[in-house]
CSV table of C-alpha atoms in Angstrom, one decimal:
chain,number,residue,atom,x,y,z
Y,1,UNK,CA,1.5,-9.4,3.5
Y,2,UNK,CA,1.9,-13.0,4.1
Y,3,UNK,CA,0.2,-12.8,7.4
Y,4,UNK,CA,-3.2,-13.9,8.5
Y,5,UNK,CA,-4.6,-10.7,10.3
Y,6,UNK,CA,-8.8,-11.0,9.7
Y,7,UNK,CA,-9.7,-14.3,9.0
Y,8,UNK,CA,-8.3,-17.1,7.3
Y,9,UNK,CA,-6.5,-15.5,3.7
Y,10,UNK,CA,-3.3,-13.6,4.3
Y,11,UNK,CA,-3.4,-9.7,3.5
Y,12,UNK,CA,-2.1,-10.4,0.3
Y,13,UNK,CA,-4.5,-13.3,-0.7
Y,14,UNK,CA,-7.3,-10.6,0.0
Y,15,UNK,CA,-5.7,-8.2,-1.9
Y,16,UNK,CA,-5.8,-10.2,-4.5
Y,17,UNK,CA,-9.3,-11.7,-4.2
Y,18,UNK,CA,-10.9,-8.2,-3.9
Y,19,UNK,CA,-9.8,-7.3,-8.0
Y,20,UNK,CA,-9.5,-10.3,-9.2
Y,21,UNK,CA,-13.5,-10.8,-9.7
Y,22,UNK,CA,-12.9,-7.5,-12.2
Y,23,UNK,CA,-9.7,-8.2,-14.2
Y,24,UNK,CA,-9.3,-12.1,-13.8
Y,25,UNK,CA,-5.9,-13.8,-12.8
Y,26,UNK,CA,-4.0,-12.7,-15.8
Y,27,UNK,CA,-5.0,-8.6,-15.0
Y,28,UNK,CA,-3.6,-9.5,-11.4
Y,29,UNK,CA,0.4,-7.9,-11.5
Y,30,UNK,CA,2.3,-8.1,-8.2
Y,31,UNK,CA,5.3,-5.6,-8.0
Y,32,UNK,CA,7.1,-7.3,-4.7
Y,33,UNK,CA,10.6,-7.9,-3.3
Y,34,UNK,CA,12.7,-10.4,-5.0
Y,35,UNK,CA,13.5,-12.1,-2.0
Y,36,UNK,CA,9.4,-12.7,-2.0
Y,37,UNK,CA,8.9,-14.0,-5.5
Y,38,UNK,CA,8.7,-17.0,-4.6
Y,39,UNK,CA,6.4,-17.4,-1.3
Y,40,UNK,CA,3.8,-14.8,-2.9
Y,41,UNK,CA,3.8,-17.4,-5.7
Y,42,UNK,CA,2.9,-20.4,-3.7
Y,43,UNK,CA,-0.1,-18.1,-1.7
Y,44,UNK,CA,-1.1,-16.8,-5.3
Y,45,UNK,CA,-1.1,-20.1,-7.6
Y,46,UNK,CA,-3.8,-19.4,-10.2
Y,47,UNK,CA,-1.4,-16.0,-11.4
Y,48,UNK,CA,1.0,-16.2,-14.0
Y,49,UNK,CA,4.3,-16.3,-12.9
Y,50,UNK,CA,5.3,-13.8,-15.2
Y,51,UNK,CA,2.7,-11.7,-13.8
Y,52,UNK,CA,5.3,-11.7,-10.0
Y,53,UNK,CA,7.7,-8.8,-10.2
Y,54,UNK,CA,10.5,-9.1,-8.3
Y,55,UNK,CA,12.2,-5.8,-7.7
Y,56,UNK,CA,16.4,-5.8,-7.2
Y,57,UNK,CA,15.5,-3.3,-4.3
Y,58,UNK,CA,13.0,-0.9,-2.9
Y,59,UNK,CA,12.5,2.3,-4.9
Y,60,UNK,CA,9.4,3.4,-3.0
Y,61,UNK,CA,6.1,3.5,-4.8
Y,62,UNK,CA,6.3,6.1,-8.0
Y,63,UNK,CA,9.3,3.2,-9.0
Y,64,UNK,CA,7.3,0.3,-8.9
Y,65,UNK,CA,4.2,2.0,-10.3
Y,66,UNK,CA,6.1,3.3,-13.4
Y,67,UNK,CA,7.4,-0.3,-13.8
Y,68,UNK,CA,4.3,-1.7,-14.0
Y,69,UNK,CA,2.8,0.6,-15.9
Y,70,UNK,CA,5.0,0.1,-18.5
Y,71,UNK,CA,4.4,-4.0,-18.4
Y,72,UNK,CA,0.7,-3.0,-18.4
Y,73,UNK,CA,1.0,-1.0,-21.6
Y,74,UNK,CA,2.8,-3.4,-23.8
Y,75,UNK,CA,0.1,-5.7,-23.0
Y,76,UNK,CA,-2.4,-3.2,-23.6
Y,77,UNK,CA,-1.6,0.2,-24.3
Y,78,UNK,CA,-4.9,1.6,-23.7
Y,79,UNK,CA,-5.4,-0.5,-20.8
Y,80,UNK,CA,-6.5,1.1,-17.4
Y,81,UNK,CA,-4.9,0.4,-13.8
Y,82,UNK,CA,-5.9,-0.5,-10.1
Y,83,UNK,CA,-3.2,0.4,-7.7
Y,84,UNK,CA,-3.8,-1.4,-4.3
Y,85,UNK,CA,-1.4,-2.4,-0.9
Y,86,UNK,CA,-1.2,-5.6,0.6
Y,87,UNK,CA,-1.4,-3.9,3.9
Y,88,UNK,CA,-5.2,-2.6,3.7
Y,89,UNK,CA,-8.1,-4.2,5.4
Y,90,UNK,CA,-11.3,-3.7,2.9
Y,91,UNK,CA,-14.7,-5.0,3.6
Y,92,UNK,CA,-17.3,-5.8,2.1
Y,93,UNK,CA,-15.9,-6.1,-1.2
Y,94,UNK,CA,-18.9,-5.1,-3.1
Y,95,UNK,CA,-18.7,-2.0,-2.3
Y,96,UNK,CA,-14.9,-1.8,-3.2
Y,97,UNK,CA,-15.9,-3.1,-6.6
Y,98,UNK,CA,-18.8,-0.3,-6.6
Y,99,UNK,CA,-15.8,2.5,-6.3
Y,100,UNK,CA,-13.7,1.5,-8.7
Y,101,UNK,CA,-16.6,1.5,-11.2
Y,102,UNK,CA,-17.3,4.8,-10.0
Y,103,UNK,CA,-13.6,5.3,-10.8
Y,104,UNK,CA,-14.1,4.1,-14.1
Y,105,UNK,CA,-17.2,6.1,-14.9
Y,106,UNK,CA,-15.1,9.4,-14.1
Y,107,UNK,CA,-12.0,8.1,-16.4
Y,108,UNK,CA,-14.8,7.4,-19.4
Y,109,UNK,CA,-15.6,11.2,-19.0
Y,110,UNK,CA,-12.1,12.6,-18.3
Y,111,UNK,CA,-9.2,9.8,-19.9
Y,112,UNK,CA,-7.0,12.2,-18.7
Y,113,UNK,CA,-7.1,12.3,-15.0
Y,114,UNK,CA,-5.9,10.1,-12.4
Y,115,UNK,CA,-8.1,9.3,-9.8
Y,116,UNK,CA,-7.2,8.5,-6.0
Y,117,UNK,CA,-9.3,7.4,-3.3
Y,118,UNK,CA,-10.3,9.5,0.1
Y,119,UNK,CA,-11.2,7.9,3.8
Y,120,UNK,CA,-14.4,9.5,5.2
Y,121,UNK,CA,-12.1,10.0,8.4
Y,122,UNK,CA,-13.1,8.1,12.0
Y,123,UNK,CA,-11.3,10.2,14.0
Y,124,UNK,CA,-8.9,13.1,14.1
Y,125,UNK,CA,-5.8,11.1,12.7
Y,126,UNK,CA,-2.1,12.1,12.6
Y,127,UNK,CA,-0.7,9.0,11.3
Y,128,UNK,CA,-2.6,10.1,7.9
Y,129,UNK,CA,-1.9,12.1,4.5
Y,130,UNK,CA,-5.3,14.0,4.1
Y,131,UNK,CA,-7.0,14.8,0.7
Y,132,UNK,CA,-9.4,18.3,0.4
Y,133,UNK,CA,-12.4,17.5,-1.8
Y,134,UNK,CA,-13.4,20.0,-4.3
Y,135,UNK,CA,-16.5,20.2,-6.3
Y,136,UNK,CA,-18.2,17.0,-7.6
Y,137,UNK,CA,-17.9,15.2,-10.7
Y,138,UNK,CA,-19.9,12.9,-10.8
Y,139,UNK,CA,-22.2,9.9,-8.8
Y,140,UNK,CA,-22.4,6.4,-9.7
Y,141,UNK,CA,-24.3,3.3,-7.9
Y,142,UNK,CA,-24.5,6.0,-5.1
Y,143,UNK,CA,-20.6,6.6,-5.4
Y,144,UNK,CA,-19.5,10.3,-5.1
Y,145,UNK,CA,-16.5,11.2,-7.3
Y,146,UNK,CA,-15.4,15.1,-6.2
Y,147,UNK,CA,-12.3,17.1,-8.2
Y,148,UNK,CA,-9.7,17.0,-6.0
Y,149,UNK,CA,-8.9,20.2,-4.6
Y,150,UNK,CA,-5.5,20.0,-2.5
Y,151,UNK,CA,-3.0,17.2,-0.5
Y,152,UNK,CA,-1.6,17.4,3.0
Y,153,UNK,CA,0.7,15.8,4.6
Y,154,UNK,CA,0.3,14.1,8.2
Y,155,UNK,CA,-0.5,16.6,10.5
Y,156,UNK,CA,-0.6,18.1,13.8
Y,157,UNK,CA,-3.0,17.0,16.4
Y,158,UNK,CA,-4.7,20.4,16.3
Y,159,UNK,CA,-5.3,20.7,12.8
Y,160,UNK,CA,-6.3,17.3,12.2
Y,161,UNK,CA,-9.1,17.8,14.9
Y,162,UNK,CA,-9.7,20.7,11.9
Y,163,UNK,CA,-10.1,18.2,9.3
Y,164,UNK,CA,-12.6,16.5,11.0
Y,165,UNK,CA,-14.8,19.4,12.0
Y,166,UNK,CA,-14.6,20.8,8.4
Y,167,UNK,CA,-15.8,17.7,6.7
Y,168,UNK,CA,-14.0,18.3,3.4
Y,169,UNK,CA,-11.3,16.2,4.8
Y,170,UNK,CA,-10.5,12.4,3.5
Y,171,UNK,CA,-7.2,10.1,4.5
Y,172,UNK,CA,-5.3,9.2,1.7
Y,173,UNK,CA,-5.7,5.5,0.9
Y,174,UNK,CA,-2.9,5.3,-1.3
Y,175,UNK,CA,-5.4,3.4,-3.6
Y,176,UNK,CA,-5.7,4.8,-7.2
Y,177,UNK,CA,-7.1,4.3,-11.1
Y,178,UNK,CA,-6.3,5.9,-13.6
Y,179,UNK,CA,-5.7,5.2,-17.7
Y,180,UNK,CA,-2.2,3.9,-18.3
Y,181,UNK,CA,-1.5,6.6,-20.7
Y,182,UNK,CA,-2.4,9.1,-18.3
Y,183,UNK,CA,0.1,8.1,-15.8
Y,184,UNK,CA,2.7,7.1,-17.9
Y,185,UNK,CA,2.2,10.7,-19.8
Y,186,UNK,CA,2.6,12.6,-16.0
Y,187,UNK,CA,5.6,10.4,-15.3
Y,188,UNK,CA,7.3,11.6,-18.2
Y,189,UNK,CA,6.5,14.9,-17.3
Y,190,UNK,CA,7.3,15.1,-14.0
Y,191,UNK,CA,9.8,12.6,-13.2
Y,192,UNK,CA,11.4,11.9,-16.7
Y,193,UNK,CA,14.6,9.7,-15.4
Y,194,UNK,CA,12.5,7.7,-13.7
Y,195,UNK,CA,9.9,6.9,-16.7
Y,196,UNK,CA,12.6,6.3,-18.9
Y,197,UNK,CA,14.5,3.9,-16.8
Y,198,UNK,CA,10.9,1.9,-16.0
Y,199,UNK,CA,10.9,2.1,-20.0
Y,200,UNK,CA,14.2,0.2,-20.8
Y,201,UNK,CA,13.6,-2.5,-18.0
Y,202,UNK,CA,10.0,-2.9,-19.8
Y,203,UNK,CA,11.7,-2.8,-22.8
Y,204,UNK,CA,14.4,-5.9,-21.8
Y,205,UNK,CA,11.3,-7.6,-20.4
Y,206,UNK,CA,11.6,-11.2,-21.2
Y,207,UNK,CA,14.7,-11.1,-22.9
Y,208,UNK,CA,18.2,-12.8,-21.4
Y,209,UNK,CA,19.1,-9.4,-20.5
Y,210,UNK,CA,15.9,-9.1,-18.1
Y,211,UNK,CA,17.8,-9.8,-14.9
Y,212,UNK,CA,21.0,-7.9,-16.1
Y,213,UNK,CA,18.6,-4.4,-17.0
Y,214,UNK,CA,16.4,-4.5,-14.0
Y,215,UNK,CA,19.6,-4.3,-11.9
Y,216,UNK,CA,21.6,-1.9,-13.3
Y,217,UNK,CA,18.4,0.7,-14.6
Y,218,UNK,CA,16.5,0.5,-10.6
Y,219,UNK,CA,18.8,0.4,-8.6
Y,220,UNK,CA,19.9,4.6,-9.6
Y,221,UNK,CA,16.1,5.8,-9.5
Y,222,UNK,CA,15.8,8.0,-6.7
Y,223,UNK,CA,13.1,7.0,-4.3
Y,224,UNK,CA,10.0,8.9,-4.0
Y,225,UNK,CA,6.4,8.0,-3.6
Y,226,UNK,CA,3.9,8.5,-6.3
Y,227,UNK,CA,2.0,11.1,-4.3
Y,228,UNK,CA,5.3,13.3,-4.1
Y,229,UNK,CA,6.5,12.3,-7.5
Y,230,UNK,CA,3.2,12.7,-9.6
Y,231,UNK,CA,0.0,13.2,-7.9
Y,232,UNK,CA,0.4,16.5,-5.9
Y,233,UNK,CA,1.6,17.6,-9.3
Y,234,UNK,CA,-1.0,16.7,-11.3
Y,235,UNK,CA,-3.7,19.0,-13.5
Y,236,UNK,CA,-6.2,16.4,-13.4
Y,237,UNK,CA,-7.0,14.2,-10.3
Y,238,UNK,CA,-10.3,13.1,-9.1
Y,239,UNK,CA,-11.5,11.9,-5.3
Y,240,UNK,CA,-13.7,8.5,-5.1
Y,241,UNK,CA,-15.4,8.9,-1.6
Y,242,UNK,CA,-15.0,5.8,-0.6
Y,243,UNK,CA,-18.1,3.2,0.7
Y,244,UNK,CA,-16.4,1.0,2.3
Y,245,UNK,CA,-14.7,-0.3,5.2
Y,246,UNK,CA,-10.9,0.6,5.1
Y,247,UNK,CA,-7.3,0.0,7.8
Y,248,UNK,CA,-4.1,0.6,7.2
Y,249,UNK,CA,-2.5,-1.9,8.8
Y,250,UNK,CA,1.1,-1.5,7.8
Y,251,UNK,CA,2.3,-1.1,11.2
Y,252,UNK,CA,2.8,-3.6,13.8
Y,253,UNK,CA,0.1,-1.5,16.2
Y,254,UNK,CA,-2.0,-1.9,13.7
Y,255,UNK,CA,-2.9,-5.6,15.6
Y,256,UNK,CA,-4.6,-3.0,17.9
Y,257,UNK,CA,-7.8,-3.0,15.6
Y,258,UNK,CA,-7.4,-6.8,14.6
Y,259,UNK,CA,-6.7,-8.8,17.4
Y,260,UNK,CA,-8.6,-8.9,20.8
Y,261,UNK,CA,-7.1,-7.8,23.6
Y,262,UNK,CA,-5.6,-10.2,26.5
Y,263,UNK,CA,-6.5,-9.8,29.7
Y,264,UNK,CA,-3.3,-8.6,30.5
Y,265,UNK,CA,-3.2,-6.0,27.7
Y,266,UNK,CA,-1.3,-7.4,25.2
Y,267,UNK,CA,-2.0,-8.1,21.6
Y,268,UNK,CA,-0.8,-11.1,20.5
Y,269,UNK,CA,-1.1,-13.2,16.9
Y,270,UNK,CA,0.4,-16.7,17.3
Y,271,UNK,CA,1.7,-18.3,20.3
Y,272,UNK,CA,2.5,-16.7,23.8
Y,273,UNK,CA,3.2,-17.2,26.9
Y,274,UNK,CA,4.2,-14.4,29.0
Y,275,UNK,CA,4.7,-14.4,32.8
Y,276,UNK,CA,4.4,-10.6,34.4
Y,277,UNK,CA,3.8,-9.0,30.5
Y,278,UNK,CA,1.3,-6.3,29.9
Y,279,UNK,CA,0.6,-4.0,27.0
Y,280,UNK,CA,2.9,-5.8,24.5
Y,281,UNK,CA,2.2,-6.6,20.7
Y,282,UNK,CA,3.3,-9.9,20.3
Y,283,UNK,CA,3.5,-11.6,17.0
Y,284,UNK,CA,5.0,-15.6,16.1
Y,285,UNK,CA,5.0,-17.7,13.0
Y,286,UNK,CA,3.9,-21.2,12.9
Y,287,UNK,CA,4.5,-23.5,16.2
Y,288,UNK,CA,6.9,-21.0,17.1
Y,289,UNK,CA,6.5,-19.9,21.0
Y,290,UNK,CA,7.4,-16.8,21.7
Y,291,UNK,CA,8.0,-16.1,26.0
Y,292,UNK,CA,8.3,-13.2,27.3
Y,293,UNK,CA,8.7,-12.4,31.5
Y,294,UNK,CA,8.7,-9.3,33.3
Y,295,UNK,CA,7.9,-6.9,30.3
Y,296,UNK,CA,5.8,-4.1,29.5
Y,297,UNK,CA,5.2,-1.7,26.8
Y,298,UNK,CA,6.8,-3.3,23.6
Y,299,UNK,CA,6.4,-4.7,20.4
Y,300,UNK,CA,8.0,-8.4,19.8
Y,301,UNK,CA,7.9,-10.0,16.5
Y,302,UNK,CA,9.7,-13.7,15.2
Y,303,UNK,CA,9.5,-14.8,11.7
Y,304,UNK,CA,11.6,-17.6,10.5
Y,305,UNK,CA,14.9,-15.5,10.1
Y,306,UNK,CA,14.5,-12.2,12.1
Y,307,UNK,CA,13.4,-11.4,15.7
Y,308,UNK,CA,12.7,-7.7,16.1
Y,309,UNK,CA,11.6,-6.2,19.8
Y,310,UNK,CA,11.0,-2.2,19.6
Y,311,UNK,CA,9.3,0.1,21.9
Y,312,UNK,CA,5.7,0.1,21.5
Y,313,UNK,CA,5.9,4.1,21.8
Y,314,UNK,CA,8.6,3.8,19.1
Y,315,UNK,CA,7.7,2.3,16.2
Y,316,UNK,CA,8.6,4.7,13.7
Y,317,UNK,CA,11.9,4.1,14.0
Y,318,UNK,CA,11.6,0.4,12.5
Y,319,UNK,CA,11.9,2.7,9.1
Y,320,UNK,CA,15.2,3.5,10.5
Y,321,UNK,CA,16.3,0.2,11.1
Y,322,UNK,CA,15.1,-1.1,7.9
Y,323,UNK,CA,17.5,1.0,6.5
Y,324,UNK,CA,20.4,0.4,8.2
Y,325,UNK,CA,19.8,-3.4,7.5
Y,326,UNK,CA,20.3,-2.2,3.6
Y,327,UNK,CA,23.7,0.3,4.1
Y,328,UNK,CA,25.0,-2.5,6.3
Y,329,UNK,CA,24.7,-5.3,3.9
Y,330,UNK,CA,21.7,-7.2,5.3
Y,331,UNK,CA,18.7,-6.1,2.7
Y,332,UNK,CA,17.6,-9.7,2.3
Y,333,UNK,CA,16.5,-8.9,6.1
Y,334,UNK,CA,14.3,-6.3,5.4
């Protein structure tokens, strides 16, 4: 999130620029790593610095959603929520803000669903959850709002050529809206222990016992991602069909679709100098140089205090790593 990708704001400068035209700086809550309180601080200097999270650890997304949700509501408990990634490319905004006031319009005429937003799809993807539109809602400033008739996980080459030929088909953006309540109300239902520890930490908030709560209450919640915990459990969840522009680029190959290619093949954001190197992702920080000689095939990153180098063809298992960094007592790594 701290890198420069597309143009000259990191990913999680844009992040914030695209919503903070609609909520202001003090509607703007970042839910982050502790270890990145500080540097998201210094990138975002017009938030409140009560308004950066820091979380002991990772509890995947349904844990820092619940969290924030309940901040949200003891500022306003009939507030509404924007859930967005640092890692997503969106352009032009305008049209982002057009879909969440299409989000909006829905939630004024059903408080009680959550609404999520669907990817017309480029191309027959695997690396994507899917959402099946149902019927539509609804239509506003030319935005299409549909009931949301199923969710499915990543799938298989052959039937995601399906879910391109069938049209009903949308990538899950992981980007929602949805009436504070509302989610608050299906976390209780569906995920109780989890709600009710996000509720004592919210309730400790800004007290001497903050740090002491937040530790003990998140580090037990069992990890699980707010599609899996909430949403594919849900009576009431609407599709926006999204008008704009949209990559995930939470993976290194994303640089694929951002960067221009050498003319070797290789990928590279920052500095380089590679002697026999071809189809490499190549990625440095600051006057660092990374060389590389005699190499093909693989993905190199440096950042001030951790050099990774991984198999282009296996990049999935930099999940695995992650978490052996944790069980082996080097979190602050990850």
């Amino acid at each position: 999130q701290f890198l420069h990708l597309h143009g000259e704001r990191t990913l999680l400068q844009q992040a914030c620029d695209r919503i903070v035209d609609l909520v202001g700086n003090d509607g703007v809550m970042i839910v982050t790593n502790k270890a990145h309180v500080t540097r998201t601080a210094e990138q975002l200097p017009k938030l409140p610095a009560s308004n950066i999270v820091g979380e002991p650890m990772g509890r995947d997304t349904a844990a820092c959603i619940a969290l924030a949700a309940e901040l949200v509501k003891r500022k306003d408990p009939n507030g509404r929520m924007v859930v967005l990634a640092a890692d997503h490319l969106i352009e032009p905004t305008e049209r982002f803000h057009a879909a969440v006031k299409a989000a909006e319009a829905h939630l004024d005429s059903e408080p009680d669903a959550l609404v999520t937003f669907g990817i017309p799809p480029l191309y027959a993807a695997t690396g994507y959850g899917y959402l099946r539109r149902g019927d539509q809602a609804g239509e506003t400033g030319g935005v299409r709002v549909y009931h949301l008739r199923s969710f499915h996980e990543k799938p298989s080459q052959t039937v995601a050529d399906q879910f391109l030929e069938s049209g009903e088909y949308f990538w899950n953006s992981g980007i929602f809206v949805w009436e504070v309540g509302t989610i608050l109300s299906q976390l209780d239902q569906h995920v109780p222990k989890l709600r009710a520890a996000a509720s004592r930490i919210a309730d400790a908030w800004g007290t001497p016992k903050q740090a002491e709560v937040f530790e003990a209450e998140y580090g037990p919640i069992e990890k699980k991602s707010i599609d899996y915990a909430v949403m594919e459990k849900a009576p009431k969840v609407a599709m926006v069909e999204t008008p704009f522009r949209w990559d995930d680029v939470g993976s290194w190959l994303a640089l694929e679709r951002t960067q221009k290619r050498t003319p070797e093949g290789n990928f590279v954001l920052g500095q380089h100098l590679g002697l026999a190197t071809s189809d490499c992702v190549v990625v440095g920080e600051g006057k660092h140089l990374v060389a590389t000689i005699g190499v093909s095939n693989l993905i190199v990153v440096h950042t001030p205090d951790v050099t990774l180098v991984a198999r282009r063809d296996d990049e999935q298992a930099v999940k695995t790593l992650q978490q052996m960094l944790v069980d082996r007592g080097y979190g602050d790594f990850v």
